[in-house]
JSON list of C-alpha atoms in Angstrom, two decimals:
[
{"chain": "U", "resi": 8, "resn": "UNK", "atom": "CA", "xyz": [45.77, -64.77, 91.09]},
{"chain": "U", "resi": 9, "resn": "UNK", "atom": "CA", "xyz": [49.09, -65.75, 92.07]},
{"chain": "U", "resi": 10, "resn": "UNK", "atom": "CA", "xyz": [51.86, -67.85, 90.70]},
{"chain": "U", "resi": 11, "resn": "UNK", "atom": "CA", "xyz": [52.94, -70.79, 93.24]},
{"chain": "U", "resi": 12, "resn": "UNK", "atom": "CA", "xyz": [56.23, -69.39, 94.16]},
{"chain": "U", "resi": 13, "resn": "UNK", "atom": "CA", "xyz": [58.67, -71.70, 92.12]},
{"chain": "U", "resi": 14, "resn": "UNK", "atom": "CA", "xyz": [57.08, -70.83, 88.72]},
{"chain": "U", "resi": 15, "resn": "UNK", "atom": "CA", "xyz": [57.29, -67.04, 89.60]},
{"chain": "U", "resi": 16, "resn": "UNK", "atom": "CA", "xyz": [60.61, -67.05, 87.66]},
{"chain": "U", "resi": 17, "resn": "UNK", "atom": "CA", "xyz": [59.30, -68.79, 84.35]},
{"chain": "U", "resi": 18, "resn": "UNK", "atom": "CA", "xyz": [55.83, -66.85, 84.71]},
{"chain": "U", "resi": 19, "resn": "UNK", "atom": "CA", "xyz": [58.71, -63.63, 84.33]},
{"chain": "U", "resi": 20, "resn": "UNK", "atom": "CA", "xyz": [60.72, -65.05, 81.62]},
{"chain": "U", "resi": 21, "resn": "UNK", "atom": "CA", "xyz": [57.46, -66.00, 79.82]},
{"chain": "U", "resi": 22, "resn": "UNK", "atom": "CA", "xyz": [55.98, -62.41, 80.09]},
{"chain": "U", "resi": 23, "resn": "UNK", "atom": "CA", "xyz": [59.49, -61.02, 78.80]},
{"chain": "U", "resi": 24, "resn": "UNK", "atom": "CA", "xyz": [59.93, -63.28, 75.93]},
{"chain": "U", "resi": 25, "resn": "UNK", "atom": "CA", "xyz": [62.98, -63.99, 77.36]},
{"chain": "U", "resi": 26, "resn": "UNK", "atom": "CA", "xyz": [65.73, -66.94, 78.33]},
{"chain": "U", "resi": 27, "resn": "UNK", "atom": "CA", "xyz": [68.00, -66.58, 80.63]},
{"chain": "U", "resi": 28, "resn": "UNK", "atom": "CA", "xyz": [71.64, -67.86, 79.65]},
{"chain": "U", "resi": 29, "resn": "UNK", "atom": "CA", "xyz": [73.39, -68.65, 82.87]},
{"chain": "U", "resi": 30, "resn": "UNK", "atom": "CA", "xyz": [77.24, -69.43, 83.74]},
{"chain": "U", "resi": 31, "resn": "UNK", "atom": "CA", "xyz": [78.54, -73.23, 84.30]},
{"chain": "U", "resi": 32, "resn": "UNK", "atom": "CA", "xyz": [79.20, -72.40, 87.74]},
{"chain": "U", "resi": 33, "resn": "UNK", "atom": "CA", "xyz": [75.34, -72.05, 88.48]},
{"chain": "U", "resi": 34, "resn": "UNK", "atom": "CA", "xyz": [74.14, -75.57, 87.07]},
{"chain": "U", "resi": 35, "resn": "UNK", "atom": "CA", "xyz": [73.07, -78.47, 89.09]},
{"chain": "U", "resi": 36, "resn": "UNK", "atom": "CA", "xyz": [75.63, -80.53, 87.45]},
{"chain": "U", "resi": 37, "resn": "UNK", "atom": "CA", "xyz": [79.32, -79.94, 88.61]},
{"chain": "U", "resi": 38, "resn": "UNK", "atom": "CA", "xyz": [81.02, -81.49, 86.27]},
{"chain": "U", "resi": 39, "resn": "UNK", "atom": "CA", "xyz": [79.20, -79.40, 82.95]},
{"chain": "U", "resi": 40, "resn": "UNK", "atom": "CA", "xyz": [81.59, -77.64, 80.69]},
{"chain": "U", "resi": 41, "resn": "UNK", "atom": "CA", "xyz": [84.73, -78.04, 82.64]},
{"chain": "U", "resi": 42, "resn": "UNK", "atom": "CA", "xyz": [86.95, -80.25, 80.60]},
{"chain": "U", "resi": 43, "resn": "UNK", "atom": "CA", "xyz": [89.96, -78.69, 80.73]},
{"chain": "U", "resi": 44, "resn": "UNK", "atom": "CA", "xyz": [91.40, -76.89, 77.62]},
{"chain": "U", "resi": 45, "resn": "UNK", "atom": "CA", "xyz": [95.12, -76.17, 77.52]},
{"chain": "U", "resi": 46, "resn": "UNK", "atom": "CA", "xyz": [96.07, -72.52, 78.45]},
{"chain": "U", "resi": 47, "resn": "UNK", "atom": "CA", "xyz": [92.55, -71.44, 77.65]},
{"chain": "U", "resi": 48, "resn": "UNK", "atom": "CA", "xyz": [92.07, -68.04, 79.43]},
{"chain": "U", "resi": 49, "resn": "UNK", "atom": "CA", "xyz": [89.86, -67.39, 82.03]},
{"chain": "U", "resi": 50, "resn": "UNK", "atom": "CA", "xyz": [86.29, -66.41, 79.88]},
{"chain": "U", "resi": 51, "resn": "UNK", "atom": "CA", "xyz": [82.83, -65.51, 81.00]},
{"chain": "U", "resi": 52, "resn": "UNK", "atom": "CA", "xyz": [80.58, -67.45, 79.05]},
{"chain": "U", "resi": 53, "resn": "UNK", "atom": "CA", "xyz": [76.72, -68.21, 79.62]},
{"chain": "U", "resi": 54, "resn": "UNK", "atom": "CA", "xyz": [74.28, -71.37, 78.15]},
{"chain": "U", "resi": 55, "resn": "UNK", "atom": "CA", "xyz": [71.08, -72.55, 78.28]},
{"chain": "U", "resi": 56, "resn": "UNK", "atom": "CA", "xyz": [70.05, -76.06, 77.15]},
{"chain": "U", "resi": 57, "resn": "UNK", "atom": "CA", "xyz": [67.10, -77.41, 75.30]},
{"chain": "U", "resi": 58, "resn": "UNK", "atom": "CA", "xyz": [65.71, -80.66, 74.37]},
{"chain": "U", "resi": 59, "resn": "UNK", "atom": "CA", "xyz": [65.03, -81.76, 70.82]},
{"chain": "U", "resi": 60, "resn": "UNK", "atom": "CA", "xyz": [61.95, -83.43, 72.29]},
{"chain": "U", "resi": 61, "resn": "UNK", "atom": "CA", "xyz": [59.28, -82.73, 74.91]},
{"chain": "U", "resi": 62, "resn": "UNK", "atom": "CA", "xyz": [58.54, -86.71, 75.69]},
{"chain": "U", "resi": 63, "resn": "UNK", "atom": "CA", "xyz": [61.85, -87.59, 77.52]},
{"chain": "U", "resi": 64, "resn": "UNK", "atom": "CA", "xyz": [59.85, -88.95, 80.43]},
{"chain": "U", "resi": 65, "resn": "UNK", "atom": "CA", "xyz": [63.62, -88.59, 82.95]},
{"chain": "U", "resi": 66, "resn": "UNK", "atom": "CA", "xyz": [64.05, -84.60, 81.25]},
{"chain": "U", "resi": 67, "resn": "UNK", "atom": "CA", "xyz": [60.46, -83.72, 82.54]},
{"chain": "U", "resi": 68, "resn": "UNK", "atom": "CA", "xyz": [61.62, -85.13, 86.12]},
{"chain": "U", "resi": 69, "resn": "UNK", "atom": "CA", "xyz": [65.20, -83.79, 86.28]},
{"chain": "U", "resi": 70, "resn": "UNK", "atom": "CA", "xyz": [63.92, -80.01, 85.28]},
{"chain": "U", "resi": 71, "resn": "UNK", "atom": "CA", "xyz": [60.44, -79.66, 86.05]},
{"chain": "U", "resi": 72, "resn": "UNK", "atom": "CA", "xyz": [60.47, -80.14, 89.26]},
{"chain": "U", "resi": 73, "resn": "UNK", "atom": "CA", "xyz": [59.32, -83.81, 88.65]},
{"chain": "U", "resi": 74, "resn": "UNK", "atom": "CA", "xyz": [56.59, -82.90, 86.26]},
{"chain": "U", "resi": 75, "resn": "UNK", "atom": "CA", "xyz": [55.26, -79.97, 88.47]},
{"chain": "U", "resi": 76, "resn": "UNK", "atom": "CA", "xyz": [56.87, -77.39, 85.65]},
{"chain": "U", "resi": 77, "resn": "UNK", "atom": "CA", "xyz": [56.39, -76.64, 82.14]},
{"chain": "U", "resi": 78, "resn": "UNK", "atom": "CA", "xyz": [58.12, -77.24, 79.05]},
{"chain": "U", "resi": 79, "resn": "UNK", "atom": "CA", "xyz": [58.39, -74.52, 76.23]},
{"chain": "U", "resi": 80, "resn": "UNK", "atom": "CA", "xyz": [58.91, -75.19, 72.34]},
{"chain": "U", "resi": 81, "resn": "UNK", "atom": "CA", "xyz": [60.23, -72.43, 70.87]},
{"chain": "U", "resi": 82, "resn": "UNK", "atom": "CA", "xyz": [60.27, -71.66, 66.98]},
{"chain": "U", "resi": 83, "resn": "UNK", "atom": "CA", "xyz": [64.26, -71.38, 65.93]},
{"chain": "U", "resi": 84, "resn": "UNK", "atom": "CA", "xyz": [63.77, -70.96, 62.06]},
{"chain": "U", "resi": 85, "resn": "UNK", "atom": "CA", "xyz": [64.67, -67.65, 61.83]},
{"chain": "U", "resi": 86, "resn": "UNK", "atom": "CA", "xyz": [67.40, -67.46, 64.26]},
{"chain": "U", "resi": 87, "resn": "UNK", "atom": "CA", "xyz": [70.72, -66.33, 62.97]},
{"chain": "U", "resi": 88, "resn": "UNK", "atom": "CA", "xyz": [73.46, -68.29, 64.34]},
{"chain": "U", "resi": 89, "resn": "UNK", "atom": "CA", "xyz": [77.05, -65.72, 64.43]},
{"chain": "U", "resi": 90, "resn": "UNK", "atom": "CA", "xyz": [80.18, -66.31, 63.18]},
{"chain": "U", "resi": 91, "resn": "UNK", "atom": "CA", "xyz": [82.16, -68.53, 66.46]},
{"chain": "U", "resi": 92, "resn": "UNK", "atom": "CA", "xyz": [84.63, -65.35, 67.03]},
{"chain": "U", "resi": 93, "resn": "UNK", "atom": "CA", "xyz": [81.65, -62.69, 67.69]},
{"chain": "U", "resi": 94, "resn": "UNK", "atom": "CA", "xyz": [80.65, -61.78, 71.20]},
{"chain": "U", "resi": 95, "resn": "UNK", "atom": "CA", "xyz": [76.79, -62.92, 69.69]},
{"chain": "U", "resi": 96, "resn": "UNK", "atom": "CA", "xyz": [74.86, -65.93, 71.09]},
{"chain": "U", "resi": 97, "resn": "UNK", "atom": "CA", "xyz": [74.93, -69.10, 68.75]},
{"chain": "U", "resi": 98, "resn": "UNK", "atom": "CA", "xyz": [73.38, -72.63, 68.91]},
{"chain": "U", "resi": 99, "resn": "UNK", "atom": "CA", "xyz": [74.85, -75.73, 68.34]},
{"chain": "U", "resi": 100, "resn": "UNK", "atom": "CA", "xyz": [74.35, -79.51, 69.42]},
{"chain": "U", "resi": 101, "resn": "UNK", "atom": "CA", "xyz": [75.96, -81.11, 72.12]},
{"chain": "U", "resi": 102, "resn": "UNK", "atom": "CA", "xyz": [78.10, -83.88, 72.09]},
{"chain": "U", "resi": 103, "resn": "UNK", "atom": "CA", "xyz": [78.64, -86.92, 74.33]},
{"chain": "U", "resi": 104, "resn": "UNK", "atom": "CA", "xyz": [82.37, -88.56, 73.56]},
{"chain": "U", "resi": 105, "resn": "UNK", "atom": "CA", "xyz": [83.22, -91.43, 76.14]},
{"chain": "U", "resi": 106, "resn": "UNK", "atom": "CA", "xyz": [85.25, -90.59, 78.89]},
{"chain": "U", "resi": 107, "resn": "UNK", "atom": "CA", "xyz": [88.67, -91.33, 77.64]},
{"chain": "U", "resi": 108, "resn": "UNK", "atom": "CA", "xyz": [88.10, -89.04, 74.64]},
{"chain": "U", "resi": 109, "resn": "UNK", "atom": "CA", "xyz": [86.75, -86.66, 77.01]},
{"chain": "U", "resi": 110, "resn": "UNK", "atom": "CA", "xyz": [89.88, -86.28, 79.40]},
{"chain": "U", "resi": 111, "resn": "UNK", "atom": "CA", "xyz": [92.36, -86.69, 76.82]},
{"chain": "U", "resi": 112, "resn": "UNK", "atom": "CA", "xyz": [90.52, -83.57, 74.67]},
{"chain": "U", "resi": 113, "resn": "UNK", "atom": "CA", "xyz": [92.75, -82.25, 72.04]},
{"chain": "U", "resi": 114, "resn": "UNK", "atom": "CA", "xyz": [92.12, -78.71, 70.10]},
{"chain": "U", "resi": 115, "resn": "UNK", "atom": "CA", "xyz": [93.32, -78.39, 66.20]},
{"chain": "U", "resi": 116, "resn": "UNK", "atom": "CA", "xyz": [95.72, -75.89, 65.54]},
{"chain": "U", "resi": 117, "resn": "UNK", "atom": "CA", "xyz": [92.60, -73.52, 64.19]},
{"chain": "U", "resi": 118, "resn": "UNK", "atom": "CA", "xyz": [90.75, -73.82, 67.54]},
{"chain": "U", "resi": 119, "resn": "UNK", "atom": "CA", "xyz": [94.20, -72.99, 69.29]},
{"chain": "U", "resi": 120, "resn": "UNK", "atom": "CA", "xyz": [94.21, -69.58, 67.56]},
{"chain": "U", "resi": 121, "resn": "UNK", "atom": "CA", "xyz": [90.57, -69.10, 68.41]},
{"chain": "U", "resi": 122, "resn": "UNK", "atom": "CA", "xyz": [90.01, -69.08, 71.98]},
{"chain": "U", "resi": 123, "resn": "UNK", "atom": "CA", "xyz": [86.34, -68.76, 71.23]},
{"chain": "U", "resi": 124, "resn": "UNK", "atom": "CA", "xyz": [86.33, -71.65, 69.31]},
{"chain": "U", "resi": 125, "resn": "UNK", "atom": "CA", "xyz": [88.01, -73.96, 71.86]},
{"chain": "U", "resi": 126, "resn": "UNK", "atom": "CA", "xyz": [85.10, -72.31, 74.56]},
{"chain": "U", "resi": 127, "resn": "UNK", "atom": "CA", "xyz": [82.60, -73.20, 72.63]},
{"chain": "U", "resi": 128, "resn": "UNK", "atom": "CA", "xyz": [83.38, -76.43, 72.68]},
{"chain": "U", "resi": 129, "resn": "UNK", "atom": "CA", "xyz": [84.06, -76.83, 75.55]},
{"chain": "U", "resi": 130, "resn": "UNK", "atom": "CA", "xyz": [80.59, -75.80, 76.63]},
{"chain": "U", "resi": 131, "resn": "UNK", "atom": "CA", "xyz": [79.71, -78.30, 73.78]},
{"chain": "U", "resi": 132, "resn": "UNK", "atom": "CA", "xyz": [81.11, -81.30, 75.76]},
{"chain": "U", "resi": 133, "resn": "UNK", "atom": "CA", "xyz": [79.43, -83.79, 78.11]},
{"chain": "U", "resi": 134, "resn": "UNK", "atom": "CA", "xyz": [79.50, -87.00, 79.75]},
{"chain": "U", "resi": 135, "resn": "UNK", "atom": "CA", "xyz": [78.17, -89.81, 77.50]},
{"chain": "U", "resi": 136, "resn": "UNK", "atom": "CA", "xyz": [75.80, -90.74, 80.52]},
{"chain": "U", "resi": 137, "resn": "UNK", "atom": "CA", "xyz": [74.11, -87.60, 79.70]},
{"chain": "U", "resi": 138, "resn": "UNK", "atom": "CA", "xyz": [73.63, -88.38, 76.02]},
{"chain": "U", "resi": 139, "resn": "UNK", "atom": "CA", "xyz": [69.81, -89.41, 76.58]},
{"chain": "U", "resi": 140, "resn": "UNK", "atom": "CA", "xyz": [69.06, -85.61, 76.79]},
{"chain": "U", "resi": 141, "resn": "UNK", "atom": "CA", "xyz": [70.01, -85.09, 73.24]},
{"chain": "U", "resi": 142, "resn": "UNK", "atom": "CA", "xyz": [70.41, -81.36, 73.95]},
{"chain": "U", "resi": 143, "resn": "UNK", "atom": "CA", "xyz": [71.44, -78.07, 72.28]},
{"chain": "U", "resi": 144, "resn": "UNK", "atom": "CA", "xyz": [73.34, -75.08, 73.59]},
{"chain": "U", "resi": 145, "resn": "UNK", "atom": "CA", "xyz": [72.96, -71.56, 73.41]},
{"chain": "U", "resi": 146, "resn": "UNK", "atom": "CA", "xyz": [75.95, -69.87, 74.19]},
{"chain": "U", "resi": 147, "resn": "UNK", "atom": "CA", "xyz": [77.40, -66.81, 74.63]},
{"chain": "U", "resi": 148, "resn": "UNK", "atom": "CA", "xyz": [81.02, -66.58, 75.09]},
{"chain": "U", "resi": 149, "resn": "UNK", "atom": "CA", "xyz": [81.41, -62.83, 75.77]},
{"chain": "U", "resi": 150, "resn": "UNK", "atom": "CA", "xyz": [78.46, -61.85, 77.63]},
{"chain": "U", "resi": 151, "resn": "UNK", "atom": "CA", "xyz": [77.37, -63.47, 81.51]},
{"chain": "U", "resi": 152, "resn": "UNK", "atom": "CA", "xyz": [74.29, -63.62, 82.26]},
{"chain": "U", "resi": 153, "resn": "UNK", "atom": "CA", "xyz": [72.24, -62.34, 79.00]},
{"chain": "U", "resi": 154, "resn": "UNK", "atom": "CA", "xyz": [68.88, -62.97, 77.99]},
{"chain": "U", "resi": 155, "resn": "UNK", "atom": "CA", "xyz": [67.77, -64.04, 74.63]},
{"chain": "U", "resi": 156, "resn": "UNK", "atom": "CA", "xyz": [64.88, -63.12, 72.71]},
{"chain": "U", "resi": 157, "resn": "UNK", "atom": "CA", "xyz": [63.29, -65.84, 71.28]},
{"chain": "U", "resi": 158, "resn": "UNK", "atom": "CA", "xyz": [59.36, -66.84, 70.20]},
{"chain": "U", "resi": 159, "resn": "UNK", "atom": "CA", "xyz": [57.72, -69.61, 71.69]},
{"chain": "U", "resi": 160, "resn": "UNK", "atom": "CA", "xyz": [55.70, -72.04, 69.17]},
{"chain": "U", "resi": 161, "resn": "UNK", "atom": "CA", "xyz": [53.76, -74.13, 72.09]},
{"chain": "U", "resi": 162, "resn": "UNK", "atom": "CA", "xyz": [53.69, -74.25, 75.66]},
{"chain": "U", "resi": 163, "resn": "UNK", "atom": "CA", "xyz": [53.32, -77.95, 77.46]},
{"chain": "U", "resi": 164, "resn": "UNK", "atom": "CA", "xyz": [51.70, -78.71, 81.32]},
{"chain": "U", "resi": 165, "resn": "UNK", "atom": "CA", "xyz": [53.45, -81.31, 82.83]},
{"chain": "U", "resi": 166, "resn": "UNK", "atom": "CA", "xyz": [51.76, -83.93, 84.60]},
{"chain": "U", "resi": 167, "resn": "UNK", "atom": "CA", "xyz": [51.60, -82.45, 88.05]},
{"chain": "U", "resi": 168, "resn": "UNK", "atom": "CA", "xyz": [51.12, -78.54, 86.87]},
{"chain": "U", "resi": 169, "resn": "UNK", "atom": "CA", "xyz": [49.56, -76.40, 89.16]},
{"chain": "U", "resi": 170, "resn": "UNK", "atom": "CA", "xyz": [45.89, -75.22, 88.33]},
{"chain": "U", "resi": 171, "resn": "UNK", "atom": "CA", "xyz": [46.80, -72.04, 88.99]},
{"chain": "U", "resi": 172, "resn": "UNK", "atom": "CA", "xyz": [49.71, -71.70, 86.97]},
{"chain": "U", "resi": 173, "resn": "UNK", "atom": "CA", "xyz": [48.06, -73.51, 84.39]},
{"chain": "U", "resi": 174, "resn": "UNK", "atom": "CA", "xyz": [45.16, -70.72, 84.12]},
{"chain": "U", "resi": 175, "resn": "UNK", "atom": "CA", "xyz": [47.94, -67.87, 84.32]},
{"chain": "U", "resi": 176, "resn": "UNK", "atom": "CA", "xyz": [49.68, -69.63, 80.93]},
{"chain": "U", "resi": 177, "resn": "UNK", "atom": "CA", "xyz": [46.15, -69.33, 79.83]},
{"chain": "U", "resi": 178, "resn": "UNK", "atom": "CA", "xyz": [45.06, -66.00, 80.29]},
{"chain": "U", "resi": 179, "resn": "UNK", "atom": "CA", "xyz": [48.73, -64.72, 79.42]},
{"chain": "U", "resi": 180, "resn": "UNK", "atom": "CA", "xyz": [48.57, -66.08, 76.14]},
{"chain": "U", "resi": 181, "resn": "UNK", "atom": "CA", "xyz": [44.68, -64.94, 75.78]},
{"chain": "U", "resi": 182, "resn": "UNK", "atom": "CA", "xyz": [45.63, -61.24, 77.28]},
{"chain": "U", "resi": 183, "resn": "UNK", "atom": "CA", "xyz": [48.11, -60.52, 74.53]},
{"chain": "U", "resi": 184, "resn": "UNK", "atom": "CA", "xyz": [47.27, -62.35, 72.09]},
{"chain": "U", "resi": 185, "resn": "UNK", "atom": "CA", "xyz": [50.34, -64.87, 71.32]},
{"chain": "U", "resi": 186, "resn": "UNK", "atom": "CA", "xyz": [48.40, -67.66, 69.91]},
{"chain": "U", "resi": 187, "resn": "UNK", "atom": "CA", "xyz": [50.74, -69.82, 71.62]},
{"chain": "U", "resi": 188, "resn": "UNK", "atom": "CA", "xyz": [49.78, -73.58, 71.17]},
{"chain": "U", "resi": 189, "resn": "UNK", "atom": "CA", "xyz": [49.23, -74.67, 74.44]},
{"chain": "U", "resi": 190, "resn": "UNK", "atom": "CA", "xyz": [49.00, -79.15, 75.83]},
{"chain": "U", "resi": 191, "resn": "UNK", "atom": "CA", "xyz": [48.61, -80.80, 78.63]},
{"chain": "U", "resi": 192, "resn": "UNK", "atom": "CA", "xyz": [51.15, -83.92, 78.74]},
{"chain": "U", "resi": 193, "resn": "UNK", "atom": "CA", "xyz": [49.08, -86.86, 79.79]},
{"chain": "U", "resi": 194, "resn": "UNK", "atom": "CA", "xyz": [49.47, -90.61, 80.77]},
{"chain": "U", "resi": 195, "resn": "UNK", "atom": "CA", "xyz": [47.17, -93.24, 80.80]},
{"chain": "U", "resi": 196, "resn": "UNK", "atom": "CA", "xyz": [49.65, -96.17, 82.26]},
{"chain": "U", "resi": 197, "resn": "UNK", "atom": "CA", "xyz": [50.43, -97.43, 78.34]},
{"chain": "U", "resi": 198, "resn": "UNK", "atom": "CA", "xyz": [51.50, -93.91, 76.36]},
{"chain": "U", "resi": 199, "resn": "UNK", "atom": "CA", "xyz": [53.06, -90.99, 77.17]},
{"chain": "U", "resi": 200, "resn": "UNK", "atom": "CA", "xyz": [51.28, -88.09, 75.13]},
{"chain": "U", "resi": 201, "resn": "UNK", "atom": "CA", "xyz": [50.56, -84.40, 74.88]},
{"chain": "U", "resi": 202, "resn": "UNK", "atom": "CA", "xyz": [47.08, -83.61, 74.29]},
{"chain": "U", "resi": 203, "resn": "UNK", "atom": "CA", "xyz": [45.96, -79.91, 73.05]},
{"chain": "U", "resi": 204, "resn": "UNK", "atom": "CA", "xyz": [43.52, -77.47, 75.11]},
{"chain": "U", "resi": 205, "resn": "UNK", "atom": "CA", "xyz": [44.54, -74.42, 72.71]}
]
């Protein structure tokens, strides 16, 4: 049984256990972490972004492939954010200022003598339009394109999920054993709603 071929990349990262952090450069949005910082040196830094919440009906559009995808909870309890000046990932909130506070961004004389700091948040910062996404950032400031370890709680179909990807999800989690929580998101015209099938 075979993947359709745009979920052959999250079928890999799922059977890894892994995310992939990528750099700015590679996002669909242009304009992501590039407010300009003062004589901030040239870094390679990676992210990926999460969503406090699976039910953001325009989040399930924009990346999963208009509900074709999946979305993946992951359990962050135990993860150990780092100290800002380590090479280690770390995971923080982003934050949406309005656009004059945005292009007139100012670093405190701490951040100034921590160029990791001042990368950070500049990873940290977007438009307010964005602000609906209410999303977090894992970063890594030292190390392009890592991948992260971390354990997923619950696995959700979007609307328009492929049967067959849908039974590979299944029979991954039922080969090895994950005891993954696994929904289908559903919508009956009033309520948008995941419902379980594991």
């Amino acid at each position: 049984m075979l993947p359709s071929p745009s979920f052959k990349p999250t079928l890999r990262s799922l059977k890894q256990i892994i995310v992939y952090l990528a750099q700015p450069q590679d996002f669909d949005d242009i304009f992501d972490s590039r407010y300009t910082i003062p004589d901030l040196k040239t870094y390679e830094k990676a992210e990926a972004a999460f969503a406090l919440s699976n039910m953001n009906i325009p989040m399930w559009y924009y990346y999963a492939k208009e509900h074709k995808g999946i979305c993946i909870e992951y359990d962050l309890t135990d993860f150990n954010a780092k100290n800002l000046s380590s090479p280690e990932v770390i995971l923080l909130p982003v934050i949406y200022p309005d656009d004059k506070t945005a292009n007139t961004y100012r670093c405190s004389t701490y951040e100034e003598n921590h160029e990791n700091v001042m990368l950070v948040r500049n990873a940290l910062v977007k438009n307010k339009n964005w602000n609906f996404e209410k999303e977090w950032r894992l970063i890594s400031v030292e190390r392009p394109n890592i991948y992260q370890h971390l354990k997923i709680q619950a696995i959700y179909f979007g609307l328009k999920t492929e049967e067959v990807d849908k039974r590979l999800i299944l029979q991954f989690n039922k080969d090895y054993n994950l005891g993954i929580d696994i929904y289908q998101m559903t919508f009956n015209n009033v309520k948008f709603e995941a419902k379980n099938i594991i």
